[in-house]
Amino acid sequence: MAAAAPPPLPTTTPELNMDLPNNYPLFTRIRLATRTDVPVIHKMIYQMALFERLANECSATEPSLATTLFSKDNPFESFTVFLIEASTKPFPPSSIGHHPKFTPIHKTLNLDYPISDPESEVFKSSTMEDGVIVAGFVLFFPNYSTFLAKPGFYIEDLFVRESYRRKGLGKMLLSAVARQAVAMGYGRVEWVVLDWNTNAIKFYEEMGANVMKEWRESERWIRVFWWWYNVNCLISPFPDVKT
């Protein structure tokens, strides 16, 4: 009678590699918009109008935006648009041109979950870089404070697309405007917020903005602003935002 086969050797349980990343990097870039970005800017303006319940007041078209926003090549002295773009891969170095007064801002975010963007094909970047998607924008232009005897910036629109909200991109866009104001020696950044948008009001207050609930631009808009010292405080917590 043949001897019984020995029992199989116990299998070892593979050790978990605790060094594996448990997050999803999202590479972001803030750059100056150009005329070629008008189609995505127009789409975001309409999405913003829907969110603000003001779609019936939105009559902008791609041709009218191209004519009025980019008739002059003088960012920061006229209407200026920053786009924030996102990619799951690092941006190639020097992939876009730099303006004498502004260098694109890059930052990497580590997310707990990957971004799911059903409109990624519609919002592809005009730079034609693979996998680069436009996630939001801020539109601003110069104004003036007689009390400070200094120019400032007025933010007309700030918008982050729904798939990219609550990731810090809105704060990055506001910070970029604030940094530009400081770099140019400006005294104030201001804008308005709808009085029913309590989430936005809380967000601005947490960023140190002065939300003047008693100082309304109209029955539904509340004035918000940073003085120069607010602006300096705002940009200080962003040492990892590299230009």
PDB file of C-alpha atoms in Angstrom:
ATOM      1  CA  MET A   1       0.000   0.000   0.000  1.00  0.00           C
ATOM      2  CA  ALA A   2       1.466   3.319  -1.021  1.00  0.00           C
ATOM      3  CA  ALA A   3       2.164   5.881   1.627  1.00  0.00           C
ATOM      4  CA  ALA A   4      -0.355   8.701   1.859  1.00  0.00           C
ATOM      5  CA  ALA A   5       0.709  11.933   0.225  1.00  0.00           C
ATOM      6  CA  PRO A   6       1.868  14.503   2.739  1.00  0.00           C
ATOM      7  CA  PRO A   7      -0.550  17.350   3.406  1.00  0.00           C
ATOM      8  CA  PRO A   8       0.029  20.462   1.304  1.00  0.00           C
ATOM      9  CA  LEU A   9       2.212  23.119   2.782  1.00  0.00           C
ATOM     10  CA  PRO A  10       0.223  25.975   4.328  1.00  0.00           C
ATOM     11  CA  THR A  11      -0.081  28.932   2.018  1.00  0.00           C
ATOM     12  CA  THR A  12       1.185  32.233   3.307  1.00  0.00           C
ATOM     13  CA  THR A  13      -1.174  35.167   3.296  1.00  0.00           C
ATOM     14  CA  PRO A  14       0.396  37.960   1.262  1.00  0.00           C
ATOM     15  CA  GLU A  15       1.216  40.983   3.332  1.00  0.00           C
ATOM     16  CA  LEU A  16      -0.662  44.149   2.521  1.00  0.00           C
ATOM     17  CA  ASN A  17       1.572  46.802   1.041  1.00  0.00           C
ATOM     18  CA  MET A  18       0.729  49.769   3.212  1.00  0.00           C
ATOM     19  CA  ASP A  19       2.848  51.980   0.992  1.00  0.00           C
ATOM     20  CA  LEU A  20       0.423  51.747  -1.925  1.00  0.00           C
ATOM     21  CA  PRO A  21      -1.346  55.045  -2.588  1.00  0.00           C
ATOM     22  CA  ASN A  22      -4.945  55.099  -1.404  1.00  0.00           C
ATOM     23  CA  ASN A  23      -5.869  58.283  -3.205  1.00  0.00           C
ATOM     24  CA  TYR A  24      -6.348  59.573  -6.705  1.00  0.00           C
ATOM     25  CA  PRO A  25      -4.143  62.462  -7.857  1.00  0.00           C
ATOM     26  CA  LEU A  26      -5.813  65.227  -9.813  1.00  0.00           C
ATOM     27  CA  PHE A  27      -3.442  67.618 -11.546  1.00  0.00           C
ATOM     28  CA  THR A  28      -4.787  71.135 -11.951  1.00  0.00           C
ATOM     29  CA  ARG A  29      -3.653  74.214 -13.838  1.00  0.00           C
ATOM     30  CA  ILE A  30      -4.924  77.780 -13.854  1.00  0.00           C
ATOM     31  CA  ARG A  31      -4.169  79.650 -17.064  1.00  0.00           C
ATOM     32  CA  LEU A  32      -5.319  82.686 -18.996  1.00  0.00           C
ATOM     33  CA  ALA A  33      -8.193  81.985 -21.385  1.00  0.00           C
ATOM     34  CA  THR A  34      -7.958  82.973 -25.032  1.00  0.00           C
ATOM     35  CA  ARG A  35     -10.429  83.405 -27.871  1.00  0.00           C
ATOM     36  CA  THR A  36     -10.189  79.679 -28.671  1.00  0.00           C
ATOM     37  CA  ASP A  37     -11.721  78.930 -25.243  1.00  0.00           C
ATOM     38  CA  VAL A  38     -14.978  80.765 -26.006  1.00  0.00           C
ATOM     39  CA  PRO A  39     -17.045  77.593 -26.682  1.00  0.00           C
ATOM     40  CA  VAL A  40     -16.379  76.108 -23.230  1.00  0.00           C
ATOM     41  CA  ILE A  41     -16.717  79.508 -21.521  1.00  0.00           C
ATOM     42  CA  HIS A  42     -20.119  79.945 -23.156  1.00  0.00           C
ATOM     43  CA  LYS A  43     -21.257  76.497 -21.997  1.00  0.00           C
ATOM     44  CA  MET A  44     -20.158  77.221 -18.420  1.00  0.00           C
ATOM     45  CA  ILE A  45     -21.900  80.596 -18.404  1.00  0.00           C
ATOM     46  CA  TYR A  46     -25.147  78.901 -19.361  1.00  0.00           C
ATOM     47  CA  GLN A  47     -24.679  76.190 -16.708  1.00  0.00           C
ATOM     48  CA  MET A  48     -24.039  78.933 -14.167  1.00  0.00           C
ATOM     49  CA  ALA A  49     -27.208  80.762 -15.242  1.00  0.00           C
ATOM     50  CA  LEU A  50     -29.188  77.559 -14.707  1.00  0.00           C
ATOM     51  CA  PHE A  51     -27.680  77.121 -11.242  1.00  0.00           C
ATOM     52  CA  GLU A  52     -28.455  80.731 -10.314  1.00  0.00           C
ATOM     53  CA  ARG A  53     -32.029  80.381 -11.629  1.00  0.00           C
ATOM     54  CA  LEU A  54     -31.345  83.150 -14.131  1.00  0.00           C
ATOM     55  CA  ALA A  55     -31.284  81.243 -17.424  1.00  0.00           C
ATOM     56  CA  ASN A  56     -34.007  83.499 -18.835  1.00  0.00           C
ATOM     57  CA  GLU A  57     -31.631  86.455 -18.450  1.00  0.00           C
ATOM     58  CA  CYS A  58     -28.705  84.799 -20.250  1.00  0.00           C
ATOM     59  CA  SER A  59     -28.489  86.016 -23.860  1.00  0.00           C
ATOM     60  CA  ALA A  60     -24.737  85.611 -24.416  1.00  0.00           C
ATOM     61  CA  THR A  61     -23.625  83.806 -27.559  1.00  0.00           C
ATOM     62  CA  GLU A  62     -20.238  82.491 -28.636  1.00  0.00           C
ATOM     63  CA  PRO A  63     -19.803  85.301 -31.231  1.00  0.00           C
ATOM     64  CA  SER A  64     -20.769  88.023 -28.746  1.00  0.00           C
ATOM     65  CA  LEU A  65     -18.370  86.640 -26.129  1.00  0.00           C
ATOM     66  CA  ALA A  66     -15.531  86.387 -28.642  1.00  0.00           C
ATOM     67  CA  THR A  67     -16.091  89.981 -29.713  1.00  0.00           C
ATOM     68  CA  THR A  68     -16.411  91.533 -26.274  1.00  0.00           C
ATOM     69  CA  LEU A  69     -14.097  89.436 -24.083  1.00  0.00           C
ATOM     70  CA  PHE A  70     -11.134  89.112 -26.408  1.00  0.00           C
ATOM     71  CA  SER A  71     -11.267  92.204 -28.615  1.00  0.00           C
ATOM     72  CA  LYS A  72      -8.046  93.441 -27.008  1.00  0.00           C
ATOM     73  CA  ASP A  73      -5.035  91.405 -25.957  1.00  0.00           C
ATOM     74  CA  ASN A  74      -4.507  93.132 -22.624  1.00  0.00           C
ATOM     75  CA  PRO A  75      -5.317  90.819 -19.699  1.00  0.00           C
ATOM     76  CA  PHE A  76      -5.683  92.498 -16.284  1.00  0.00           C
ATOM     77  CA  GLU A  77      -6.244  95.877 -17.930  1.00  0.00           C
ATOM     78  CA  SER A  78      -9.601  94.795 -19.321  1.00  0.00           C
ATOM     79  CA  PHE A  79     -11.830  91.713 -19.096  1.00  0.00           C
ATOM     80  CA  THR A  80      -9.796  88.699 -17.967  1.00  0.00           C
ATOM     81  CA  VAL A  81     -10.712  85.023 -17.669  1.00  0.00           C
ATOM     82  CA  PHE A  82      -8.794  82.390 -15.725  1.00  0.00           C
ATOM     83  CA  LEU A  83      -9.609  78.788 -16.592  1.00  0.00           C
ATOM     84  CA  ILE A  84      -8.903  75.953 -14.189  1.00  0.00           C
ATOM     85  CA  GLU A  85      -8.145  72.718 -15.987  1.00  0.00           C
ATOM     86  CA  ALA A  86      -7.834  69.198 -14.603  1.00  0.00           C
ATOM     87  CA  SER A  87      -6.086  66.015 -15.689  1.00  0.00           C
ATOM     88  CA  THR A  88      -5.326  62.614 -14.212  1.00  0.00           C
ATOM     89  CA  LYS A  89      -1.822  62.920 -15.693  1.00  0.00           C
ATOM     90  CA  PRO A  90       0.807  65.606 -15.010  1.00  0.00           C
ATOM     91  CA  PHE A  91       0.794  68.552 -17.366  1.00  0.00           C
ATOM     92  CA  PRO A  92       3.750  68.627 -19.743  1.00  0.00           C
ATOM     93  CA  PRO A  93       6.246  71.391 -18.968  1.00  0.00           C
ATOM     94  CA  SER A  94       5.847  74.632 -20.903  1.00  0.00           C
ATOM     95  CA  SER A  95       2.916  73.247 -22.860  1.00  0.00           C
ATOM     96  CA  ILE A  96       1.317  76.686 -23.155  1.00  0.00           C
ATOM     97  CA  GLY A  97       2.664  80.180 -23.574  1.00  0.00           C
ATOM     98  CA  HIS A  98       3.196  82.498 -20.622  1.00  0.00           C
ATOM     99  CA  HIS A  99       2.013  86.084 -20.341  1.00  0.00           C
ATOM    100  CA  PRO A 100       4.519  88.685 -19.057  1.00  0.00           C
ATOM    101  CA  LYS A 101       2.258  89.362 -16.047  1.00  0.00           C
ATOM    102  CA  PHE A 102       1.087  85.810 -15.338  1.00  0.00           C
ATOM    103  CA  THR A 103       2.538  82.322 -15.226  1.00  0.00           C
ATOM    104  CA  PRO A 104       0.152  79.353 -15.097  1.00  0.00           C
ATOM    105  CA  ILE A 105      -0.423  77.993 -11.595  1.00  0.00           C
ATOM    106  CA  HIS A 106      -0.126  74.260 -11.002  1.00  0.00           C
ATOM    107  CA  LYS A 107      -1.324  72.249  -8.036  1.00  0.00           C
ATOM    108  CA  THR A 108      -1.835  68.534  -7.419  1.00  0.00           C
ATOM    109  CA  LEU A 109      -4.842  67.407  -5.382  1.00  0.00           C
ATOM    110  CA  ASN A 110      -5.070  63.984  -3.747  1.00  0.00           C
ATOM    111  CA  LEU A 111      -8.674  62.825  -3.847  1.00  0.00           C
ATOM    112  CA  ASP A 112     -10.311  59.907  -2.062  1.00  0.00           C
ATOM    113  CA  TYR A 113     -12.258  58.962  -5.170  1.00  0.00           C
ATOM    114  CA  PRO A 114     -11.663  59.440  -8.898  1.00  0.00           C
ATOM    115  CA  ILE A 115     -13.523  62.183 -10.723  1.00  0.00           C
ATOM    116  CA  SER A 116     -16.523  61.040 -12.732  1.00  0.00           C
ATOM    117  CA  ASP A 117     -17.179  63.639 -15.419  1.00  0.00           C
ATOM    118  CA  PRO A 118     -19.920  62.666 -17.890  1.00  0.00           C
ATOM    119  CA  GLU A 119     -19.287  65.866 -19.881  1.00  0.00           C
ATOM    120  CA  SER A 120     -15.539  65.473 -20.272  1.00  0.00           C
ATOM    121  CA  GLU A 121     -15.754  65.242 -24.063  1.00  0.00           C
ATOM    122  CA  VAL A 122     -17.701  68.507 -24.241  1.00  0.00           C
ATOM    123  CA  PHE A 123     -15.240  70.365 -22.019  1.00  0.00           C
ATOM    124  CA  LYS A 124     -11.945  69.270 -23.531  1.00  0.00           C
ATOM    125  CA  SER A 125      -9.269  71.938 -23.312  1.00  0.00           C
ATOM    126  CA  SER A 126      -8.616  74.009 -26.413  1.00  0.00           C
ATOM    127  CA  THR A 127      -4.887  73.316 -25.881  1.00  0.00           C
ATOM    128  CA  MET A 128      -5.555  69.843 -27.346  1.00  0.00           C
ATOM    129  CA  GLU A 129      -3.529  68.166 -24.607  1.00  0.00           C
ATOM    130  CA  ASP A 130      -4.638  64.591 -24.026  1.00  0.00           C
ATOM    131  CA  GLY A 131      -7.009  64.176 -21.088  1.00  0.00           C
ATOM    132  CA  VAL A 132      -7.086  67.864 -20.083  1.00  0.00           C
ATOM    133  CA  ILE A 133     -10.591  69.019 -19.114  1.00  0.00           C
ATOM    134  CA  VAL A 134     -11.846  72.510 -18.279  1.00  0.00           C
ATOM    135  CA  ALA A 135     -13.299  72.395 -14.762  1.00  0.00           C
ATOM    136  CA  GLY A 136     -14.233  76.032 -14.079  1.00  0.00           C
ATOM    137  CA  PHE A 137     -13.501  79.696 -14.638  1.00  0.00           C
ATOM    138  CA  VAL A 138     -13.382  83.125 -13.055  1.00  0.00           C
ATOM    139  CA  LEU A 139     -14.020  86.346 -15.000  1.00  0.00           C
ATOM    140  CA  PHE A 140     -12.824  89.671 -13.574  1.00  0.00           C
ATOM    141  CA  PHE A 141     -11.810  93.185 -14.590  1.00  0.00           C
ATOM    142  CA  PRO A 142     -10.302  96.324 -13.026  1.00  0.00           C
ATOM    143  CA  ASN A 143     -12.263  98.787 -10.928  1.00  0.00           C
ATOM    144  CA  TYR A 144     -11.217 101.625  -8.618  1.00  0.00           C
ATOM    145  CA  SER A 145     -11.508 102.568  -4.939  1.00  0.00           C
ATOM    146  CA  THR A 146     -11.499 106.310  -4.252  1.00  0.00           C
ATOM    147  CA  PHE A 147     -11.088 105.642  -0.522  1.00  0.00           C
ATOM    148  CA  LEU A 148      -7.882 103.696  -1.147  1.00  0.00           C
ATOM    149  CA  ALA A 149      -6.875 105.680  -4.249  1.00  0.00           C
ATOM    150  CA  LYS A 150      -5.994 102.334  -5.783  1.00  0.00           C
ATOM    151  CA  PRO A 151      -7.355 100.121  -8.528  1.00  0.00           C
ATOM    152  CA  GLY A 152      -8.782  96.724  -7.683  1.00  0.00           C
ATOM    153  CA  PHE A 153     -10.454  93.763  -9.345  1.00  0.00           C
ATOM    154  CA  TYR A 154     -14.164  93.112  -9.635  1.00  0.00           C
ATOM    155  CA  ILE A 155     -15.131  89.455 -10.066  1.00  0.00           C
ATOM    156  CA  GLU A 156     -18.115  89.136 -12.360  1.00  0.00           C
ATOM    157  CA  ASP A 157     -18.371  85.341 -12.417  1.00  0.00           C
ATOM    158  CA  LEU A 158     -16.912  82.416 -10.495  1.00  0.00           C
ATOM    159  CA  PHE A 159     -18.013  78.943 -11.540  1.00  0.00           C
ATOM    160  CA  VAL A 160     -16.852  75.365 -10.987  1.00  0.00           C
ATOM    161  CA  ARG A 161     -18.539  72.563 -12.897  1.00  0.00           C
ATOM    162  CA  GLU A 162     -20.597  70.142 -10.823  1.00  0.00           C
ATOM    163  CA  SER A 163     -18.238  67.142 -11.153  1.00  0.00           C
ATOM    164  CA  TYR A 164     -15.381  69.194  -9.674  1.00  0.00           C
ATOM    165  CA  ARG A 165     -17.098  70.948  -6.780  1.00  0.00           C
ATOM    166  CA  ARG A 166     -16.066  70.559  -3.147  1.00  0.00           C
ATOM    167  CA  LYS A 167     -12.483  69.834  -4.214  1.00  0.00           C
ATOM    168  CA  GLY A 168     -11.030  73.288  -3.486  1.00  0.00           C
ATOM    169  CA  LEU A 169     -11.037  74.521  -7.081  1.00  0.00           C
ATOM    170  CA  GLY A 170     -13.189  77.561  -6.308  1.00  0.00           C
ATOM    171  CA  LYS A 171     -10.767  78.602  -3.586  1.00  0.00           C
ATOM    172  CA  MET A 172      -7.874  78.167  -6.017  1.00  0.00           C
ATOM    173  CA  LEU A 173      -9.523  80.440  -8.586  1.00  0.00           C
ATOM    174  CA  LEU A 174     -10.251  83.136  -6.007  1.00  0.00           C
ATOM    175  CA  SER A 175      -6.717  82.813  -4.681  1.00  0.00           C
ATOM    176  CA  ALA A 176      -5.331  83.289  -8.196  1.00  0.00           C
ATOM    177  CA  VAL A 177      -7.223  86.572  -8.571  1.00  0.00           C
ATOM    178  CA  ALA A 178      -6.040  87.672  -5.128  1.00  0.00           C
ATOM    179  CA  ARG A 179      -2.413  86.826  -5.954  1.00  0.00           C
ATOM    180  CA  GLN A 180      -2.672  88.840  -9.141  1.00  0.00           C
ATOM    181  CA  ALA A 181      -4.109  91.806  -7.241  1.00  0.00           C
ATOM    182  CA  VAL A 182      -1.198  91.691  -4.787  1.00  0.00           C
ATOM    183  CA  ALA A 183       1.354  91.344  -7.591  1.00  0.00           C
ATOM    184  CA  MET A 184      -0.047  94.457  -9.286  1.00  0.00           C
ATOM    185  CA  GLY A 185      -0.308  96.503  -6.076  1.00  0.00           C
ATOM    186  CA  TYR A 186      -4.101  96.620  -6.164  1.00  0.00           C
ATOM    187  CA  GLY A 187      -6.105  97.458  -3.063  1.00  0.00           C
ATOM    188  CA  ARG A 188      -9.268  95.375  -3.191  1.00  0.00           C
ATOM    189  CA  VAL A 189     -11.059  92.420  -4.756  1.00  0.00           C
ATOM    190  CA  GLU A 190     -14.851  92.460  -4.720  1.00  0.00           C
ATOM    191  CA  TRP A 191     -17.891  90.671  -6.095  1.00  0.00           C
ATOM    192  CA  VAL A 192     -21.537  89.929  -5.246  1.00  0.00           C
ATOM    193  CA  VAL A 193     -23.395  86.796  -4.162  1.00  0.00           C
ATOM    194  CA  LEU A 194     -27.056  85.824  -4.369  1.00  0.00           C
ATOM    195  CA  ASP A 195     -28.704  86.181  -0.969  1.00  0.00           C
ATOM    196  CA  TRP A 196     -30.205  82.656  -1.086  1.00  0.00           C
ATOM    197  CA  ASN A 197     -26.851  80.982  -1.815  1.00  0.00           C
ATOM    198  CA  THR A 198     -26.002  80.260   1.821  1.00  0.00           C
ATOM    199  CA  ASN A 199     -23.291  77.733   0.929  1.00  0.00           C
ATOM    200  CA  ALA A 200     -21.412  80.343  -1.085  1.00  0.00           C
ATOM    201  CA  ILE A 201     -21.826  82.974   1.645  1.00  0.00           C
ATOM    202  CA  LYS A 202     -20.406  80.568   4.232  1.00  0.00           C
ATOM    203  CA  PHE A 203     -17.544  79.669   1.887  1.00  0.00           C
ATOM    204  CA  TYR A 204     -16.613  83.334   1.368  1.00  0.00           C
ATOM    205  CA  GLU A 205     -16.797  84.081   5.090  1.00  0.00           C
ATOM    206  CA  GLU A 206     -14.512  81.133   5.846  1.00  0.00           C
ATOM    207  CA  MET A 207     -12.011  82.584   3.364  1.00  0.00           C
ATOM    208  CA  GLY A 208     -11.953  85.856   5.294  1.00  0.00           C
ATOM    209  CA  ALA A 209     -14.080  87.916   2.925  1.00  0.00           C
ATOM    210  CA  ASN A 210     -16.315  90.697   4.172  1.00  0.00           C
ATOM    211  CA  VAL A 211     -19.889  89.701   3.353  1.00  0.00           C
ATOM    212  CA  MET A 212     -21.895  92.916   3.664  1.00  0.00           C
ATOM    213  CA  LYS A 213     -25.388  91.504   4.194  1.00  0.00           C
ATOM    214  CA  GLU A 214     -26.726  94.988   4.907  1.00  0.00           C
ATOM    215  CA  TRP A 215     -25.027  96.449   1.818  1.00  0.00           C
ATOM    216  CA  ARG A 216     -26.919  95.108  -1.169  1.00  0.00           C
ATOM    217  CA  GLU A 217     -26.345  95.767  -4.843  1.00  0.00           C
ATOM    218  CA  SER A 218     -30.037  94.990  -5.405  1.00  0.00           C
ATOM    219  CA  GLU A 219     -32.806  93.111  -3.655  1.00  0.00           C
ATOM    220  CA  ARG A 220     -31.137  89.738  -4.335  1.00  0.00           C
ATOM    221  CA  TRP A 221     -27.399  90.483  -4.507  1.00  0.00           C
ATOM    222  CA  ILE A 222     -25.094  90.963  -1.492  1.00  0.00           C
ATOM    223  CA  ARG A 223     -21.749  92.719  -1.815  1.00  0.00           C
ATOM    224  CA  VAL A 224     -18.567  90.816  -0.874  1.00  0.00           C
ATOM    225  CA  PHE A 225     -14.983  92.056  -0.858  1.00  0.00           C
ATOM    226  CA  TRP A 226     -11.434  91.675   0.417  1.00  0.00           C
ATOM    227  CA  TRP A 227      -9.378  94.703   1.372  1.00  0.00           C
ATOM    228  CA  TRP A 228      -5.656  94.550   0.645  1.00  0.00           C
ATOM    229  CA  TYR A 229      -4.907  93.030   4.069  1.00  0.00           C
ATOM    230  CA  ASN A 230      -7.539  90.313   3.522  1.00  0.00           C
ATOM    231  CA  VAL A 231      -5.965  89.551   0.167  1.00  0.00           C
ATOM    232  CA  ASN A 232      -2.510  89.128   1.697  1.00  0.00           C
ATOM    233  CA  CYS A 233      -3.925  86.817   4.355  1.00  0.00           C
ATOM    234  CA  LEU A 234      -5.751  84.838   1.698  1.00  0.00           C
ATOM    235  CA  ILE A 235      -2.721  83.970  -0.402  1.00  0.00           C
ATOM    236  CA  SER A 236      -0.464  83.099   2.555  1.00  0.00           C
ATOM    237  CA  PRO A 237      -1.988  79.636   3.195  1.00  0.00           C
ATOM    238  CA  PHE A 238      -1.110  78.491  -0.337  1.00  0.00           C
ATOM    239  CA  PRO A 239       2.668  77.879  -0.268  1.00  0.00           C
ATOM    240  CA  ASP A 240       2.239  74.715  -2.347  1.00  0.00           C
ATOM    241  CA  VAL A 241       0.662  76.596  -5.258  1.00  0.00           C
ATOM    242  CA  LYS A 242       3.614  77.027  -7.580  1.00  0.00           C
ATOM    243  CA  THR A 243       3.804  79.531 -10.384  1.00  0.00           C
TER     244      THR A 243
END
